[in-house]
Amino acid sequence: MALRFKLVNRTTKLEGKSKTIYFAKSTASGVTTKEQVVSLVEKISAVSSGDVKSVLDTLSTILAMEMKSGRIVDLGDLGRFRMSARSKAAGKEEEFTRKNFLQPRVLFVPGAEIMRARKEVSYELANLVREKKGGGNSPAGGTPSQGGAAHDPSAGGNEGGATPNPSAGGNEGGATPNPSAGGNEGGATPNPSVGGNEGGATPNPSAGGNEGEGTSF
């Protein structure tokens, strides 16, 4: 397993010149629920799922109670939990009241086991679509024929101008349809290798963009 990310670009000014830079944006590959954690602990240890759930529920209560008391809760290899006070500024000392306090932050400092995991992590590109800062996605590789239909020169398509093909049969004075095109009379001939985009732009198979097909780093 690996940490999944997308490449995001933005334009910045370096030495007075605009330059596009790229950076990684983390994207989650899913959520492990409490029920799944209980099931995993039950399989790895000799503790029943009911006991595991009871311990987790009790641990949550104890964490909240101890942190509200201003204590640091140290859970060994898992890490440390604590609350940190924060507030709005007051012009004078005597003007500072309970109303100046904001919701406290909950801080977590990882323990040895998690710190080891950080050193062993690998990365995987989530997809081949680059996300532009400020909205919109653009393909990693451009499509040569964006926005227009690909015409087959053998299909004709100039009404009244092309010389009918005697073997094709029946289109008097009109364009000679290409029998291999599959019935688009007088119009653009779709590329059979593209897979059914009638009359539209031909997508580039190399552009990728199907999320879940990752590239490992």
Coordinates of N, CA and C in Angstrom, one line a residue, residues 31-142:
V31 N -11.6 5.0 3.9 CA -11.7 5.2 5.3 C -11.8 3.8 6.0
T32 N -11.0 3.6 7.0 CA -11.1 2.5 7.9 C -12.0 2.8 9.1
T33 N -13.1 2.2 9.1 CA -14.1 2.5 10.2 C -13.8 1.8 11.5
K34 N -14.5 2.3 12.5 CA -14.3 1.7 13.9 C -14.6 0.2 13.9
E35 N -15.6 -0.2 13.1 CA -16.0 -1.6 13.1 C -14.9 -2.4 12.4
Q36 N -14.2 -1.9 11.4 CA -13.1 -2.6 10.7 C -11.9 -2.7 11.7
V37 N -11.7 -1.6 12.4 CA -10.5 -1.7 13.4 C -10.8 -2.8 14.4
V38 N -12.0 -2.8 14.9 CA -12.4 -3.9 15.9 C -12.2 -5.3 15.3
S39 N -12.6 -5.5 14.0 CA -12.5 -6.7 13.4 C -11.0 -7.1 13.2
L40 N -10.2 -6.1 12.8 CA -8.7 -6.4 12.6 C -8.0 -6.8 13.9
V41 N -8.4 -6.0 15.0 CA -7.8 -6.3 16.3 C -8.2 -7.7 16.8
E42 N -9.5 -8.1 16.6 CA -9.9 -9.4 17.0 C -9.2 -10.5 16.3
K43 N -8.9 -10.3 15.0 CA -8.2 -11.3 14.2 C -6.7 -11.5 14.6
I44 N -6.1 -10.3 14.9 CA -4.7 -10.3 15.2 C -4.4 -10.8 16.7
S45 N -5.3 -10.4 17.6 CA -5.1 -10.7 19.0 C -6.1 -11.8 19.4
A46 N -6.1 -12.2 20.7 CA -7.0 -13.2 21.2 C -8.2 -12.6 21.9
V47 N -8.4 -11.3 21.6 CA -9.5 -10.6 22.3 C -10.8 -10.6 21.4
S48 N -11.9 -10.7 22.1 CA -13.2 -10.8 21.3 C -13.5 -9.4 20.8
S49 N -14.4 -9.3 19.8 CA -14.7 -8.0 19.2 C -15.5 -7.2 20.2
G50 N -16.3 -7.8 21.1 CA -17.0 -7.1 22.1 C -16.1 -6.4 23.1
D51 N -15.1 -7.1 23.5 CA -14.1 -6.5 24.4 C -13.3 -5.4 23.8
V52 N -12.9 -5.6 22.5 CA -12.2 -4.5 21.8 C -13.0 -3.3 21.7
K53 N -14.3 -3.4 21.3 CA -15.2 -2.2 21.2 C -15.3 -1.5 22.5
S54 N -15.4 -2.3 23.6 CA -15.6 -1.7 24.9 C -14.3 -0.9 25.3
V55 N -13.2 -1.5 25.0 CA -11.9 -0.8 25.3 C -11.8 0.5 24.6
L56 N -12.1 0.5 23.3 CA -12.1 1.7 22.4 C -13.0 2.8 22.9
D57 N -14.2 2.4 23.3 CA -15.2 3.4 23.8 C -14.7 4.0 25.1
T58 N -14.1 3.1 26.0 CA -13.6 3.6 27.3 C -12.4 4.5 27.1
L59 N -11.6 4.2 26.1 CA -10.4 5.0 25.8 C -10.8 6.4 25.4
S60 N -11.8 6.5 24.5 CA -12.3 7.8 24.0 C -12.7 8.7 25.2
T61 N -13.5 8.1 26.1 CA -14.0 8.8 27.3 C -12.8 9.3 28.2
I62 N -11.8 8.4 28.4 CA -10.7 8.8 29.2 C -9.8 9.9 28.6
L63 N -9.6 9.8 27.3 CA -8.9 10.8 26.5 C -9.5 12.2 26.7
A64 N -10.8 12.2 26.5 CA -11.5 13.5 26.6 C -11.5 14.1 28.0
M65 N -11.6 13.2 29.0 CA -11.6 13.6 30.4 C -10.3 14.2 30.8
E66 N -9.2 13.5 30.4 CA -7.9 13.8 30.8 C -7.4 15.1 30.1
M67 N -7.7 15.2 28.8 CA -7.3 16.4 28.1 C -8.0 17.7 28.5
K68 N -9.3 17.5 28.9 CA -10.1 18.7 29.4 C -9.4 19.2 30.7
S69 N -8.8 18.3 31.4 CA -8.1 18.6 32.7 C -6.7 19.2 32.5
G70 N -6.3 19.4 31.2 CA -5.0 20.0 30.9 C -3.9 19.0 30.9
R71 N -4.2 17.7 31.0 CA -3.1 16.7 31.0 C -2.8 16.2 29.6
I72 N -1.5 15.7 29.5 CA -1.1 15.1 28.3 C -1.3 13.6 28.5
V73 N -1.9 13.0 27.5 CA -2.2 11.5 27.6 C -1.2 10.8 26.7
D74 N -0.3 10.0 27.3 CA 0.8 9.3 26.6 C 0.4 7.9 26.4
L75 N 0.2 7.5 25.1 CA -0.2 6.1 24.8 C 1.0 5.3 24.2
G76 N 2.2 5.6 24.6 CA 3.4 4.8 24.2 C 3.6 4.9 22.7
D77 N 3.7 3.8 22.1 CA 4.1 3.7 20.6 C 3.0 4.4 19.8
L78 N 1.8 4.5 20.3 CA 0.7 5.2 19.5 C 1.0 6.7 19.4
G79 N 1.3 7.3 20.6 CA 1.7 8.7 20.6 C 1.0 9.5 21.8
R80 N 1.1 10.8 21.8 CA 0.6 11.6 22.8 C -0.5 12.5 22.3
F81 N -1.5 12.7 23.2 CA -2.6 13.6 22.9 C -2.7 14.7 24.0
R82 N -3.0 16.0 23.5 CA -3.2 17.1 24.5 C -4.0 18.1 23.8
M83 N -4.6 19.0 24.6 CA -5.3 20.2 24.2 C -4.5 21.4 24.3
S84 N -4.7 22.4 23.4 CA -3.9 23.6 23.4 C -4.9 24.8 23.3
A85 N -4.8 25.7 24.3 CA -5.7 26.9 24.3 C -5.3 27.9 23.3
R86 N -6.3 28.6 22.8 CA -6.1 29.7 21.8 C -7.2 30.7 22.0
S87 N -6.9 32.0 21.7 CA -7.8 33.0 22.0 C -7.7 34.2 21.0
K88 N -8.6 35.1 21.0 CA -8.5 36.4 20.3 C -7.8 37.4 21.2
A89 N -7.1 38.3 20.6 CA -6.4 39.3 21.3 C -7.3 40.3 22.0
A90 N -6.8 40.9 23.1 CA -7.5 42.0 23.8 C -6.6 43.2 23.9
G91 N -7.2 44.4 23.8 CA -6.4 45.6 23.8 C -5.7 45.8 25.2
K92 N -6.4 45.4 26.2 CA -5.9 45.6 27.6 C -6.0 44.3 28.4
E93 N -5.2 44.2 29.4 CA -5.2 42.9 30.2 C -6.6 42.7 30.9
E94 N -7.2 43.9 31.4 CA -8.4 43.8 32.1 C -9.6 43.5 31.2
E95 N -9.4 43.7 29.8 CA -10.5 43.4 28.9 C -10.5 42.0 28.4
F96 N -9.5 41.2 28.8 CA -9.5 39.8 28.4 C -10.5 39.0 29.3
T97 N -11.5 38.4 28.6 CA -12.5 37.6 29.4 C -12.6 36.2 28.7
R98 N -13.5 35.5 29.3 CA -13.8 34.1 28.8 C -14.2 34.1 27.3
K99 N -14.8 35.2 26.9 CA -15.3 35.3 25.5 C -14.2 35.4 24.5
N100 N -13.0 35.7 25.0 CA -11.8 35.8 24.1 C -11.3 34.4 23.6
F101 N -11.7 33.4 24.4 CA -11.2 32.1 24.1 C -11.9 31.5 22.8
L102 N -11.1 30.9 22.0 CA -11.6 30.1 20.9 C -11.6 28.6 21.2
Q103 N -12.2 27.8 20.4 CA -12.2 26.4 20.6 C -10.7 25.9 20.6
P104 N -10.4 25.1 21.7 CA -9.0 24.6 21.8 C -8.6 23.6 20.7
R105 N -7.4 23.6 20.3 CA -6.9 22.6 19.3 C -6.6 21.3 20.1
V106 N -6.8 20.2 19.4 CA -6.4 18.9 19.9 C -5.1 18.5 19.1
L107 N -4.0 18.3 19.9 CA -2.7 18.1 19.2 C -2.3 16.6 19.4
F108 N -1.8 16.0 18.4 CA -1.3 14.6 18.5 C 0.1 14.6 18.1
V109 N 1.0 14.0 18.9 CA 2.4 13.8 18.5 C 2.6 12.3 18.4
P110 N 2.9 11.8 17.2 CA 3.0 10.4 16.9 C 4.1 9.7 17.8
G111 N 3.9 8.5 18.1 CA 4.9 7.7 18.9 C 5.8 7.0 17.9
A112 N 6.6 6.1 18.5 CA 7.7 5.4 17.8 C 7.2 4.6 16.6
E113 N 6.1 3.8 16.8 CA 5.6 3.0 15.8 C 5.2 3.7 14.6
I114 N 4.5 4.9 14.8 CA 4.0 5.7 13.7 C 5.2 6.4 13.0
M115 N 6.1 6.8 13.8 CA 7.3 7.5 13.2 C 8.1 6.6 12.3
R116 N 8.2 5.3 12.7 CA 8.8 4.3 11.8 C 8.1 4.1 10.5
A117 N 6.7 4.2 10.6 CA 5.9 4.0 9.4 C 6.1 5.2 8.4
R118 N 6.4 6.4 9.0 CA 6.6 7.6 8.1 C 7.9 7.4 7.3
K119 N 8.9 6.7 7.8 CA 10.1 6.5 7.1 C 10.0 5.5 6.0
E120 N 9.0 4.6 6.2 CA 8.9 3.5 5.2 C 7.8 3.7 4.2
V121 N 7.2 4.8 4.2 CA 6.1 5.1 3.3 C 6.5 5.2 1.8
S122 N 5.7 4.7 0.9 CA 5.9 4.9 -0.5 C 4.7 5.7 -1.1
Y123 N 4.8 6.2 -2.3 CA 3.8 7.1 -2.9 C 3.3 6.6 -4.2
E124 N 2.1 6.9 -4.5 CA 1.5 6.4 -5.8 C 0.6 7.6 -6.4
L125 N 0.9 7.9 -7.7 CA 0.1 8.9 -8.4 C -1.3 8.4 -8.6
A126 N -2.3 9.1 -8.1 CA -3.7 8.6 -8.1 C -4.2 8.5 -9.5
N127 N -3.9 9.5 -10.4 CA -4.4 9.4 -11.8 C -3.5 10.3 -12.6
L128 N -3.7 10.3 -13.9 CA -2.9 11.0 -14.9 C -3.5 12.4 -15.2
V129 N -4.4 12.8 -14.5 CA -5.0 14.1 -14.7 C -4.4 15.1 -13.7
R130 N -3.8 16.2 -14.3 CA -3.3 17.2 -13.5 C -4.3 18.2 -13.1
E131 N -4.5 18.5 -11.8 CA -5.5 19.4 -11.3 C -4.9 20.8 -11.2
K132 N -5.5 21.8 -11.9 CA -5.1 23.2 -12.0 C -5.5 23.9 -10.7
K133 N -4.7 24.7 -10.1 CA -5.0 25.5 -9.0 C -6.0 26.6 -9.5
G134 N -7.2 26.7 -8.8 CA -8.2 27.6 -9.2 C -9.3 27.0 -10.1
G135 N -9.3 25.7 -10.2 CA -10.4 25.0 -10.9 C -10.0 24.4 -12.2
G136 N -10.6 23.3 -12.5 CA -10.4 22.7 -13.8 C -9.4 21.6 -13.9
N137 N -9.6 20.6 -14.7 CA -8.6 19.6 -14.9 C -8.1 19.6 -16.3
S138 N -6.9 19.3 -16.5 CA -6.3 19.2 -17.9 C -5.6 17.9 -18.0
P139 N -5.7 17.3 -19.2 CA -5.0 16.0 -19.4 C -3.5 16.1 -19.4
A140 N -2.9 15.0 -19.0 CA -1.4 15.0 -18.9 C -0.8 15.2 -20.3
G141 N -1.5 14.6 -21.3 CA -1.0 14.8 -22.7 C -2.1 15.4 -23.5
G142 N -1.8 16.3 -24.5 CA -2.8 16.9 -25.3 C -3.4 16.0 -26.3

